Tab-separated table of C-alpha atoms in Angstrom:
chain	number	residue	atom	x	y	z
A	1	MET	CA	30.324	-11.279	9.213
A	2	PRO	CA	33.960	-11.583	8.088
A	3	ALA	CA	34.379	-13.478	4.841
A	4	ASP	CA	36.527	-16.150	6.460
A	5	THR	CA	33.808	-17.034	8.987
A	6	CYS	CA	30.698	-16.510	6.811
A	7	ASN	CA	28.576	-19.633	6.404
A	8	HIS	CA	26.441	-17.949	3.695
A	9	ASP	CA	23.257	-18.562	5.694
A	10	CYS	CA	21.738	-15.066	5.634
A	11	SER	CA	18.563	-16.142	7.464
A	12	GLY	CA	20.329	-16.254	10.806
A	13	CYS	CA	22.689	-13.336	10.317
A	14	GLY	CA	22.188	-9.744	11.385
A	15	GLU	CA	24.996	-8.253	9.324
A	16	ASN	CA	24.229	-6.024	6.347
A	17	CYS	CA	27.159	-7.107	4.212
A	18	ALA	CA	27.547	-6.689	0.469
A	19	SER	CA	27.221	-10.419	-0.152
A	20	ARG	CA	23.771	-10.620	1.419
A	21	ASP	CA	21.151	-11.822	-1.059
A	22	PRO	CA	17.944	-9.779	-0.592
A	23	LYS	CA	15.932	-12.687	-1.985
A	24	SER	CA	17.029	-14.877	0.926
A	25	PHE	CA	14.316	-13.333	3.116
A	26	LEU	CA	11.437	-13.926	0.686
A	27	ALA	CA	8.602	-15.902	2.272
A	28	ALA	CA	6.677	-18.466	0.275
A	29	PRO	CA	3.040	-17.487	-0.288
A	30	ASN	CA	0.193	-19.723	0.779
A	31	LYS	CA	-0.096	-22.732	-1.503
A	32	GLY	CA	-3.546	-21.489	-2.478
A	33	ALA	CA	-2.193	-18.153	-3.686
A	34	HIS	CA	-1.052	-17.489	-7.247
A	35	ILE	CA	-0.198	-13.795	-7.523
A	36	LYS	CA	1.296	-12.293	-10.655
A	37	LYS	CA	2.266	-8.869	-9.318
A	38	VAL	CA	2.698	-7.214	-5.904
A	39	ILE	CA	2.508	-3.413	-5.649
A	40	GLY	CA	3.195	-1.542	-2.412
A	41	VAL	CA	1.529	1.788	-1.646
A	42	VAL	CA	3.693	3.814	0.725
A	43	SER	CA	4.019	7.245	2.290
A	44	GLY	CA	6.643	8.996	4.346
A	45	LYS	CA	4.063	10.386	6.793
A	46	GLY	CA	0.510	9.651	7.862
A	47	GLY	CA	-2.690	11.351	6.810
A	48	VAL	CA	-1.863	11.849	3.147
A	49	GLY	CA	-4.489	9.475	1.720
A	50	LYS	CA	-2.486	6.326	1.172
A	51	SER	CA	-5.452	4.003	1.815
A	52	LEU	CA	-7.605	6.106	-0.511
A	53	VAL	CA	-5.069	5.755	-3.310
A	54	THR	CA	-4.776	2.009	-2.670
A	55	SER	CA	-8.551	1.689	-2.906
A	56	LEU	CA	-8.738	3.713	-6.126
A	57	LEU	CA	-5.948	1.665	-7.715
A	58	ALA	CA	-7.722	-1.570	-6.805
A	59	THR	CA	-11.090	-0.293	-8.003
A	60	GLU	CA	-9.670	0.815	-11.349
A	61	ALA	CA	-7.839	-2.488	-11.856
A	62	ALA	CA	-11.026	-4.452	-11.087
A	63	ARG	CA	-12.963	-2.356	-13.600
A	64	LYS	CA	-10.414	-3.329	-16.218
A	65	GLY	CA	-11.194	-6.985	-15.579
A	66	GLN	CA	-8.212	-7.825	-13.416
A	67	LYS	CA	-8.382	-10.096	-10.381
A	68	VAL	CA	-7.366	-7.883	-7.484
A	69	GLY	CA	-6.506	-8.197	-3.808
A	70	ILE	CA	-5.589	-5.747	-1.039
A	71	LEU	CA	-3.340	-6.707	1.858
A	72	ASP	CA	-3.948	-4.108	4.560
A	73	ALA	CA	-0.558	-3.916	6.257
A	74	ASP	CA	-1.496	-0.878	8.346
A	75	ILE	CA	-2.202	-3.036	11.393
A	76	THR	CA	-2.682	-0.249	13.948
A	77	GLY	CA	-4.689	2.006	11.616
A	78	PRO	CA	-6.625	-0.289	9.247
A	79	SER	CA	-9.109	1.656	7.129
A	80	ILE	CA	-9.427	-0.487	3.998
A	81	PRO	CA	-12.418	-2.569	5.236
A	82	HIS	CA	-14.418	0.551	6.122
A	83	ILE	CA	-13.668	2.206	2.782
A	84	PHE	CA	-15.109	-0.843	1.001
A	85	GLY	CA	-18.035	-1.288	3.385
A	86	ILE	CA	-16.836	-4.554	4.906
A	87	GLU	CA	-17.628	-4.797	8.603
A	88	GLY	CA	-17.297	-7.458	11.291
A	89	GLN	CA	-15.384	-10.724	11.514
A	90	THR	CA	-15.865	-11.638	7.857
A	91	VAL	CA	-12.621	-13.530	7.322
A	92	THR	CA	-13.063	-17.287	7.582
A	93	GLY	CA	-10.548	-20.096	7.689
A	94	SER	CA	-9.873	-23.685	6.726
A	95	ASP	CA	-7.106	-26.198	7.232
A	96	ASP	CA	-5.321	-24.583	4.287
A	97	GLY	CA	-5.358	-21.028	5.639
A	98	LEU	CA	-7.434	-17.871	5.954
A	99	ILE	CA	-10.037	-16.996	3.333
A	100	PRO	CA	-10.079	-13.227	2.665
A	101	ALA	CA	-13.230	-11.147	2.498
A	102	SER	CA	-14.552	-9.956	-0.853
A	103	THR	CA	-15.972	-6.575	-1.839
A	104	LYS	CA	-19.081	-6.211	-3.964
A	105	THR	CA	-16.969	-6.146	-7.147
A	106	GLY	CA	-14.853	-9.129	-6.122
A	107	ILE	CA	-11.757	-7.421	-4.716
A	108	LYS	CA	-10.253	-9.679	-2.048
A	109	VAL	CA	-9.338	-7.986	1.218
A	110	MET	CA	-7.323	-9.079	4.236
A	111	SER	CA	-7.106	-6.741	7.229
A	112	ILE	CA	-6.647	-7.142	10.974
A	113	ASN	CA	-10.032	-5.472	11.513
A	114	LEU	CA	-11.712	-8.411	9.785
A	115	LEU	CA	-10.383	-10.704	12.519
A	116	LEU	CA	-11.454	-8.585	15.496
A	117	PRO	CA	-14.836	-8.854	17.266
A	118	ASP	CA	-14.974	-5.051	17.499
A	119	SER	CA	-13.551	-2.844	14.737
A	120	GLU	CA	-12.748	-0.145	17.299
A	121	GLU	CA	-10.646	-2.492	19.417
A	122	PRO	CA	-7.069	-1.154	19.409
A	123	VAL	CA	-4.166	-3.329	18.344
A	124	ILE	CA	-1.574	-2.699	21.055
A	125	TRP	CA	1.357	-4.709	19.749
A	126	ARG	CA	5.068	-4.079	19.480
A	127	GLY	CA	6.710	-3.637	16.092
A	128	PRO	CA	8.026	-7.194	15.594
A	129	VAL	CA	4.595	-8.688	16.386
A	130	ILE	CA	2.905	-6.326	13.917
A	131	ALA	CA	5.484	-7.180	11.260
A	132	GLY	CA	4.903	-10.883	11.917
A	133	ALA	CA	1.150	-10.465	11.414
A	134	VAL	CA	1.725	-8.758	8.065
A	135	LYS	CA	3.984	-11.594	6.973
A	136	GLN	CA	1.255	-14.084	7.927
A	137	PHE	CA	-1.200	-12.209	5.712
A	138	TRP	CA	1.099	-13.301	2.892
A	139	THR	CA	1.916	-16.853	3.995
A	140	ASP	CA	-1.407	-17.884	5.562
A	141	VAL	CA	-4.064	-16.281	3.338
A	142	ILE	CA	-5.598	-18.186	0.440
A	143	TRP	CA	-5.559	-15.355	-2.091
A	144	GLY	CA	-6.319	-17.588	-5.061
A	145	ASP	CA	-5.462	-16.357	-8.563
A	146	LEU	CA	-4.681	-12.635	-8.595
A	147	ASP	CA	-3.359	-10.398	-11.325
A	148	VAL	CA	-2.253	-7.855	-8.734
A	149	LEU	CA	-2.053	-7.602	-4.951
A	150	TYR	CA	-1.873	-4.094	-3.529
A	151	VAL	CA	-0.209	-3.738	-0.122
A	152	ASP	CA	-1.428	-0.736	1.853
A	153	MET	CA	1.507	-0.031	4.155
A	154	PRO	CA	1.747	2.132	7.275
A	155	PRO	CA	3.655	5.409	6.928
A	156	GLY	CA	7.382	5.671	7.427
A	157	THR	CA	10.317	3.327	7.018
A	158	GLY	CA	9.938	1.083	10.061
A	159	ASP	CA	9.363	-2.596	10.794
A	160	VAL	CA	6.372	-3.220	8.535
A	161	PRO	CA	7.690	-1.641	5.296
A	162	LEU	CA	10.986	-3.442	5.885
A	163	THR	CA	9.161	-6.760	6.404
A	164	VAL	CA	7.090	-6.274	3.255
A	165	PHE	CA	10.108	-5.340	1.127
A	166	GLN	CA	12.125	-8.300	2.412
A	167	SER	CA	9.426	-10.982	2.660
A	168	LEU	CA	7.181	-10.284	-0.327
A	169	PRO	CA	8.252	-10.234	-3.996
A	170	VAL	CA	7.351	-6.554	-4.420
A	171	ASP	CA	7.412	-5.511	-8.077
A	172	GLY	CA	7.285	-1.800	-7.322
A	173	ILE	CA	5.816	0.915	-5.130
A	174	ILE	CA	3.548	3.921	-5.497
A	175	ILE	CA	4.448	6.849	-3.213
A	176	VAL	CA	1.620	9.023	-1.884
A	177	THR	CA	2.278	12.529	-0.615
A	178	SER	CA	0.647	15.904	-0.065
A	179	PRO	CA	1.554	19.429	-1.304
A	180	GLN	CA	3.505	20.757	1.678
A	181	ASP	CA	6.985	22.201	2.200
A	182	LEU	CA	8.446	19.020	3.715
A	183	VAL	CA	7.146	16.812	0.934
A	184	SER	CA	10.443	16.624	-0.951
A	185	MET	CA	12.351	15.451	2.115
A	186	ILE	CA	9.663	12.921	3.066
A	187	VAL	CA	9.431	11.518	-0.454
A	188	GLY	CA	13.211	11.283	-0.492
A	189	LYS	CA	13.185	8.975	2.536
A	190	ALA	CA	10.690	6.637	0.842
A	191	VAL	CA	12.615	6.683	-2.435
A	192	ARG	CA	15.937	5.921	-0.776
A	193	MET	CA	14.479	3.059	1.236
A	194	ALA	CA	13.101	1.570	-1.982
A	195	GLU	CA	16.491	2.000	-3.660
A	196	THR	CA	18.221	0.300	-0.724
A	197	MET	CA	15.851	-2.656	-1.065
A	198	ASN	CA	16.134	-2.692	-4.898
A	199	ILE	CA	12.414	-1.915	-5.318
A	200	PRO	CA	11.389	0.222	-8.340
A	201	VAL	CA	9.361	3.399	-7.725
A	202	LEU	CA	6.501	3.185	-10.225
A	203	GLY	CA	4.799	6.490	-9.560
A	204	LEU	CA	4.054	9.444	-7.296
A	205	VAL	CA	0.575	10.595	-6.261
A	206	GLU	CA	0.078	14.073	-4.811
A	207	ASN	CA	-3.210	13.907	-2.906
A	208	MET	CA	-5.247	16.969	-1.837
A	209	SER	CA	-3.419	18.867	-4.549
A	210	TYR	CA	-6.119	21.465	-5.193
A	211	VAL	CA	-9.805	22.343	-4.976
A	212	GLU	CA	-11.780	22.973	-8.123
A	213	CYS	CA	-14.294	25.821	-7.998
A	214	PRO	CA	-17.763	24.362	-8.686
A	215	ASP	CA	-18.809	27.514	-10.535
A	216	CYS	CA	-15.889	28.438	-12.793
A	217	GLY	CA	-13.710	25.322	-12.655
A	218	LYS	CA	-10.647	27.264	-11.496
A	219	LYS	CA	-8.098	25.242	-9.535
A	220	ILE	CA	-7.410	26.656	-6.083
A	221	TYR	CA	-4.184	25.447	-4.486
A	222	LEU	CA	-5.002	25.532	-0.765
A	223	PHE	CA	-1.597	24.241	0.315
A	224	GLY	CA	0.458	26.066	-2.276
A	225	LYS	CA	1.214	25.334	-5.904
A	226	SER	CA	1.629	21.665	-6.739
A	227	GLY	CA	5.209	20.475	-6.522
A	228	ALA	CA	4.576	16.953	-7.830
A	229	SER	CA	6.424	17.430	-11.106
A	230	GLU	CA	9.464	19.025	-9.437
A	231	VAL	CA	9.694	16.309	-6.788
A	232	ALA	CA	9.245	13.599	-9.427
A	233	GLU	CA	12.015	15.126	-11.539
A	234	LYS	CA	14.340	15.371	-8.549
A	235	TYR	CA	13.944	11.694	-7.709
A	236	LYS	CA	13.591	10.504	-11.317
A	237	ILE	CA	10.010	9.250	-10.922
A	238	SER	CA	8.508	9.008	-14.388
A	239	ASN	CA	4.785	8.707	-13.559
A	240	THR	CA	2.838	11.248	-11.497
A	241	ALA	CA	-0.790	11.968	-10.661
A	242	THR	CA	-2.502	14.778	-8.753
A	243	LEU	CA	-5.752	14.207	-6.860
A	244	PRO	CA	-7.977	17.153	-5.944
A	245	VAL	CA	-9.908	17.537	-2.713
A	246	LEU	CA	-13.263	15.941	-3.553
A	247	PRO	CA	-16.001	16.034	-0.884
A	248	ALA	CA	-18.016	13.478	-2.864
A	249	LEU	CA	-15.082	11.058	-2.789
A	250	ALA	CA	-14.677	11.521	0.966
A	251	SER	CA	-18.371	10.768	1.347
A	252	LEU	CA	-17.975	7.528	-0.632
A	253	CYS	CA	-15.114	6.463	1.656
A	254	ASP	CA	-17.101	7.263	4.779
A	255	GLY	CA	-20.051	5.303	3.414
A	256	GLY	CA	-18.013	2.275	2.354
A	257	LYS	CA	-18.814	2.830	-1.311
A	258	ILE	CA	-15.441	3.606	-2.880
A	259	GLU	CA	-16.206	1.220	-5.732
A	260	ASP	CA	-18.877	3.694	-6.871
A	261	ALA	CA	-16.246	6.383	-7.485
A	262	ASP	CA	-16.508	8.106	-10.846
A	263	ALA	CA	-14.240	6.729	-13.555
A	264	SER	CA	-12.715	10.173	-14.061
A	265	VAL	CA	-11.290	9.901	-10.525
A	266	THR	CA	-10.077	6.308	-10.653
A	267	ASP	CA	-8.468	7.033	-14.020
A	268	LEU	CA	-6.238	9.645	-12.390
A	269	VAL	CA	-4.341	6.997	-10.428
A	270	GLY	CA	-5.062	4.046	-12.703
A	271	GLY	CA	-2.880	5.588	-15.378
A	272	LEU	CA	0.208	5.186	-13.191
A	273	LEU	CA	0.437	1.450	-13.913
């Protein structure tokens, strides 16, 4: 909007001018939520293990005595409840808002699957409706006192990541990727979106980085040599972690027992923060 006609009310303006205050879009959390830090977990493409990394980060933080929550913003592909073994319509409500489910170690979880009568029921919504639901998970959920809230976001740079970055006071993001040729370009998209929204990139996780031989311990790079350090250097990301392919970890996810993951695994991503 031209300066001579600007009324400085950014909430009703579609222009992306230099004077726009990014904080003007922040939504107030539920009055029953007192959250110290919000960390987004993002990826440029699907299938790289973003929900796994979110779960490991939350598990490690809980083991350190922190009060932890997970906001599952992947509305059309919610996997967080299954990874933690939470099934059915377990989210309840009151006049003050929605009460999130809790895992066996006390991690609070809010996901669309916990509101559906059937976990396999598809969510066939358009982008703005999905983004609105994610925003409500922030404004309408009674999170209580949390040291950290992890937001498991859908892949890409569309409606939901934009809503999270604009509506929630995100302190930083963790980018999850895989060791493939297009990784650098895909990570670059996520990094540049974060830069545009003034969100710090706290770390990079390369999932499925290698397989370790059970007999000799040799690392076998199925998808080519790890490029995590080179990509991190290119985009000035100071903290990196590489996760191997671990059949036992996949089994824990399938069985809803991610909180039983060995400390040596959770430490790999826990050291990023």
